[in-house]
């Protein structure tokens, strides 16, 4: 194959990649819209996240005692996709909190860092994959 043919293939594949990303976004939007009910304010989650500081995280943890709030947060998390489990978890954590908060946590809480596993938010994330 000559260089021009290879370049056309790459251009074609890049176009397909952009179109696929667009279609995934549209499917997610349709899926989220279909799952909304009149009393479900999914926009609240979108306005709530990402969390900016530890006070907001602790306030959310208190709110997660409410079953309806847990359900809303889970629904929001389910609207976040990924190419594989690792990618999905990275996207979820980035959507949930800013790096200024996440850098204070490890899964089990080593050294001066807190345990992410101890948060109610962790159990909700895990329930997404059950």
XYZ file of N, CA and C in Angstrom:
390
model
N 0.830 -1.179 0.000
C 0.000 0.000 0.000
C 0.879 1.249 0.000
N 0.478 2.199 -0.783
C 1.242 3.443 -0.808
C 0.804 4.360 0.335
N 1.562 5.398 0.563
C 1.323 6.322 1.679
C -0.029 7.023 1.571
N -0.468 7.343 0.376
C -1.752 8.027 0.194
C -2.907 7.122 0.608
N -2.830 5.852 0.287
C -3.884 4.907 0.660
C -3.936 4.732 2.177
N -2.773 4.615 2.786
C -2.703 4.490 4.248
C -3.290 5.737 4.906
N -2.976 6.897 4.378
C -3.509 8.150 4.925
C -5.026 8.195 4.803
N -5.578 7.725 3.689
C -7.041 7.690 3.516
C -7.680 6.743 4.533
N -7.043 5.588 4.765
C -7.568 4.649 5.756
C -7.599 5.286 7.145
N -6.496 5.954 7.522
C -6.459 6.600 8.828
C -7.516 7.691 8.939
N -7.693 8.462 7.904
C -8.720 9.510 7.895
C -10.100 8.881 8.044
N -10.325 7.801 7.317
C -11.611 7.089 7.382
C -11.858 6.562 8.794
N -10.847 5.950 9.403
C -10.998 5.416 10.746
C -11.191 6.516 11.785
N -10.529 7.631 11.614
C -10.729 8.761 12.532
C -12.162 9.291 12.418
N -12.692 9.366 11.197
C -14.083 9.784 11.003
C -15.036 8.811 11.674
N -14.759 7.524 11.534
C -15.601 6.501 12.166
C -15.533 6.619 13.691
N -14.362 6.890 14.209
C -14.171 7.034 15.649
C -14.985 8.212 16.191
N -14.944 9.343 15.485
C -15.725 10.521 15.898
C -17.226 10.227 15.840
N -17.665 9.557 14.777
C -19.078 9.223 14.625
C -19.526 8.266 15.723
N -18.705 7.292 16.067
C -19.029 6.350 17.133
C -19.146 7.066 18.476
N -18.236 7.983 18.752
C -18.300 8.749 20.004
C -19.585 9.567 20.065
N -19.948 10.175 18.948
C -21.186 10.954 18.881
C -22.399 10.054 19.126
N -22.427 8.896 18.495
C -23.554 7.974 18.655
C -23.662 7.458 20.091
N -22.528 7.174 20.720
C -22.539 6.740 22.122
C -23.144 7.833 23.010
N -22.739 9.064 22.745
C -23.260 10.190 23.531
C -24.772 10.310 23.343
N -25.231 10.185 22.108
C -26.666 10.293 21.830
C -27.445 9.146 22.482
N -26.911 7.936 22.424
C -27.573 6.781 23.045
C -27.667 6.979 24.551
N -26.614 7.466 25.158
C -26.632 7.723 26.596
C -27.686 8.768 26.946
N -27.773 9.837 26.159
C -28.763 10.877 26.420
C -30.176 10.326 26.288
N -30.424 9.512 25.281
C -31.751 8.910 25.102
C -32.054 7.971 26.261
N -31.066 7.168 26.647
C -31.255 6.229 27.752
C -31.588 6.968 29.048
N -30.836 8.015 29.338
C -31.085 8.793 30.556
C -32.467 9.431 30.493
N -32.833 9.990 29.347
C -34.148 10.626 29.206
C -35.278 9.615 29.385
N -35.114 8.407 28.903
C -36.152 7.385 29.038
C -36.305 6.917 30.472
N -35.219 6.965 31.236
C -35.261 6.481 32.609
C -35.729 7.524 33.613
N -35.903 8.746 33.175
C -36.363 9.794 34.092
C -37.855 9.653 34.345
N -38.212 9.952 35.584
C -39.630 10.020 35.924
C -39.921 11.444 36.357
N -41.191 11.766 36.549
C -41.554 13.137 36.901
C -40.955 13.596 38.218
N -40.817 12.663 39.190
C -40.287 13.075 40.488
C -38.778 12.880 40.580
N -38.150 12.467 39.505
C -36.704 12.257 39.487
C -36.036 13.479 38.876
N -35.252 14.158 39.681
C -34.575 15.365 39.201
C -33.115 15.038 38.945
N -32.827 14.340 37.850
C -31.461 13.927 37.532
C -30.543 15.120 37.358
N -31.096 16.265 36.974
C -30.267 17.452 36.827
C -29.627 17.844 38.151
N -30.263 17.481 39.262
C -29.707 17.796 40.571
C -28.341 17.143 40.714
N -28.232 15.875 40.298
C -26.952 15.190 40.394
C -25.911 15.853 39.503
N -26.330 16.247 38.313
C -25.395 16.883 37.401
C -24.919 18.227 37.954
N -25.779 18.912 38.708
C -25.388 20.177 39.318
C -24.573 19.943 40.590
N -24.801 18.804 41.242
C -24.147 18.478 42.505
C -22.692 18.045 42.296
N -22.429 17.406 41.185
C -21.109 16.832 40.926
C -20.359 17.631 39.880
N -19.065 17.670 39.891
C -18.179 17.021 40.845
C -18.123 17.781 42.166
N -17.899 17.043 43.228
C -17.773 17.626 44.557
C -16.479 18.428 44.611
N -16.550 19.603 45.246
C -15.408 20.509 45.260
C -14.530 20.400 46.498
N -15.121 19.954 47.620
C -14.329 19.883 48.852
C -14.871 18.791 49.768
N -14.149 18.541 50.831
C -14.503 17.466 51.756
C -15.836 17.737 52.462
N -16.171 19.010 52.689
C -17.456 19.337 53.314
C -18.621 18.877 52.430
N -18.499 19.091 51.129
C -19.546 18.624 50.214
C -19.624 17.102 50.210
N -18.475 16.436 50.278
C -18.460 14.976 50.313
C -19.152 14.469 51.569
N -18.864 15.068 52.707
C -19.481 14.625 53.968
C -20.981 14.923 53.977
N -21.386 16.039 53.375
C -22.815 16.354 53.263
C -23.510 15.307 52.399
N -22.875 14.920 51.296
C -23.443 13.878 50.440
C -23.533 12.560 51.195
N -22.511 12.227 51.954
C -22.536 10.987 52.737
C -23.742 10.970 53.685
N -24.047 12.102 54.300
C -25.222 12.172 55.186
C -26.506 11.993 54.384
N -26.565 12.620 53.192
C -27.757 12.514 52.344
C -27.968 11.095 51.822
N -26.897 10.332 51.730
C -27.007 8.967 51.211
C -27.675 8.011 52.190
N -28.024 8.497 53.379
C -28.841 7.699 54.291
C -30.262 7.572 53.744
N -30.648 8.518 52.889
C -31.973 8.512 52.275
C -31.967 7.591 51.057
N -32.894 6.657 51.016
C -32.968 5.672 49.930
C -33.164 6.330 48.556
N -34.005 7.361 48.514
C -34.255 8.045 47.235
C -32.979 8.707 46.705
N -32.212 9.288 47.608
C -30.969 9.940 47.182
C -29.975 8.896 46.681
N -29.880 7.758 47.373
C -28.983 6.699 46.894
C -29.381 6.255 45.497
N -30.678 6.127 45.268
C -31.177 5.703 43.961
C -30.842 6.742 42.883
N -30.993 8.017 43.213
C -30.672 9.076 42.251
C -29.185 9.083 41.904
N -28.343 8.922 42.920
C -26.903 8.909 42.675
C -26.534 7.693 41.834
N -27.122 6.544 42.132
C -26.853 5.343 41.341
C -27.287 5.542 39.892
N -28.426 6.157 39.691
C -28.907 6.424 38.331
C -27.934 7.342 37.586
N -27.431 8.352 38.282
C -26.439 9.241 37.686
C -25.181 8.462 37.310
N -24.705 7.604 38.202
C -23.502 6.821 37.937
C -23.698 5.889 36.752
N -24.884 5.348 36.628
C -25.167 4.435 35.520
C -25.168 5.148 34.175
N -25.317 6.458 34.194
C -25.290 7.203 32.930
C -23.865 7.456 32.443
N -22.892 7.119 33.292
C -21.486 7.312 32.932
C -20.962 5.992 32.386
N -20.456 6.031 31.206
C -19.968 4.807 30.573
C -18.460 4.728 30.566
N -17.968 3.754 29.827
C -16.542 3.567 29.673
C -16.280 2.417 28.723
N -15.065 2.351 28.228
C -14.696 1.300 27.280
C -14.485 -0.040 27.984
N -14.110 0.014 29.266
C -13.923 -1.183 30.074
C -14.130 -0.780 31.533
N -13.995 -1.721 32.445
C -14.264 -1.442 33.851
C -13.341 -0.354 34.399
N -12.063 -0.431 34.093
C -11.118 0.570 34.576
C -11.435 1.964 34.062
N -11.760 2.047 32.785
C -12.119 3.331 32.181
C -13.394 3.874 32.810
N -14.380 3.009 33.018
C -15.644 3.440 33.623
C -15.422 3.956 35.043
N -14.603 3.267 35.821
C -14.342 3.706 37.196
C -13.600 5.039 37.218
N -12.665 5.212 36.308
C -11.952 6.490 36.218
C -12.924 7.613 35.884
N -13.812 7.369 34.924
C -14.796 8.382 34.546
C -15.739 8.690 35.701
N -16.155 7.655 36.425
C -17.061 7.850 37.567
C -16.395 8.711 38.629
N -15.166 8.361 38.991
C -14.480 9.136 40.030
C -14.232 10.578 39.591
N -13.889 10.766 38.325
C -13.702 12.133 37.823
C -15.009 12.913 37.812
N -16.123 12.233 37.557
C -17.427 12.899 37.559
C -17.885 13.206 38.980
N -17.500 12.381 39.939
C -17.953 12.549 41.313
C -17.213 13.646 42.069
N -15.896 13.676 41.909
C -15.134 14.607 42.748
C -13.914 15.156 42.030
N -13.549 16.335 42.450
C -12.358 16.992 41.900
C -11.109 16.352 42.508
N -9.980 16.480 41.826
C -8.733 15.893 42.330
C -8.343 16.378 43.727
N -8.737 17.589 44.083
C -8.411 18.114 45.417
C -9.009 17.247 46.522
N -10.109 16.563 46.241
C -10.711 15.662 47.223
C -10.147 14.260 47.058
N -10.145 13.765 45.830
C -9.752 12.374 45.603
C -8.308 12.095 46.015
N -7.453 13.109 45.984
C -6.057 12.885 46.376
C -5.922 12.609 47.874
N -6.973 12.841 48.648
C -6.942 12.579 50.094
C -7.410 11.173 50.443
N -7.728 10.366 49.425
C -8.281 9.031 49.654
C -7.489 7.967 48.917
N -7.382 6.809 49.566
C -6.966 5.583 48.900
C -8.058 4.569 49.210
N -8.036 3.444 48.545
C -9.110 2.473 48.752
C -9.221 2.075 50.217
N -8.100 1.754 50.849
C -8.130 1.284 52.235
C -7.648 2.317 53.241
N -7.194 3.480 52.781
C -6.764 4.532 53.696
C -5.388 4.282 54.282
N -4.366 4.487 53.523
C -2.988 4.283 53.990
C -2.371 5.613 54.412
N -1.549 5.560 55.453
C -0.860 6.763 55.927
C -1.851 7.818 56.399
N -1.702 9.020 55.885
C -2.575 10.127 56.278
C -3.839 10.189 55.430
N -3.944 9.298 54.449
C -5.104 9.314 53.559
C -6.260 8.530 54.170
N -7.467 8.944 53.815
C -8.683 8.326 54.338
C -9.100 7.153 53.460
N -9.920 6.285 54.033
C -10.399 5.103 53.317
C -11.614 5.445 52.464
N -11.476 5.275 51.131
C -12.609 5.490 50.237
C -13.635 4.365 50.417
N -13.157 3.190 50.776
C -14.027 2.028 50.950
C -15.009 2.229 52.109
N -14.659 3.078 53.059
C -15.525 3.335 54.216
C -16.701 4.257 53.867
N -16.658 4.898 52.708
C -17.726 5.821 52.324
C -18.936 5.077 51.767
N -20.111 5.630 51.986
C -21.335 5.080 51.391
C -21.265 5.168 49.864
N -20.599 6.172 49.385
C -20.429 6.377 47.950
C -19.743 5.167 47.308
N -18.801 4.578 48.013
C -18.095 3.390 47.506
C -19.078 2.244 47.281
N -19.958 2.012 48.237
C -20.905 0.899 48.092
C -21.873 1.146 46.937
N -22.204 2.396 46.672
C -23.081 2.719 45.545
C -22.357 2.459 44.227
N -21.092 2.843 44.152
C -20.306 2.572 42.944
C -20.228 1.072 42.707
N -19.958 0.321 43.758
C -19.852 -1.137 43.627
C -21.178 -1.751 43.195
N -22.294 -1.215 43.676
C -23.597 -1.770 43.330
C -23.901 -1.577 41.851
N -23.250 -0.587 41.222
C -23.438 -0.381 39.781
C -22.947 -1.591 38.997
N -21.956 -2.297 39.527
C -21.338 -3.402 38.801
C -21.771 -4.770 39.320
N -22.775 -4.823 40.165
C -23.286 -6.112 40.651
C -24.304 -6.672 39.703
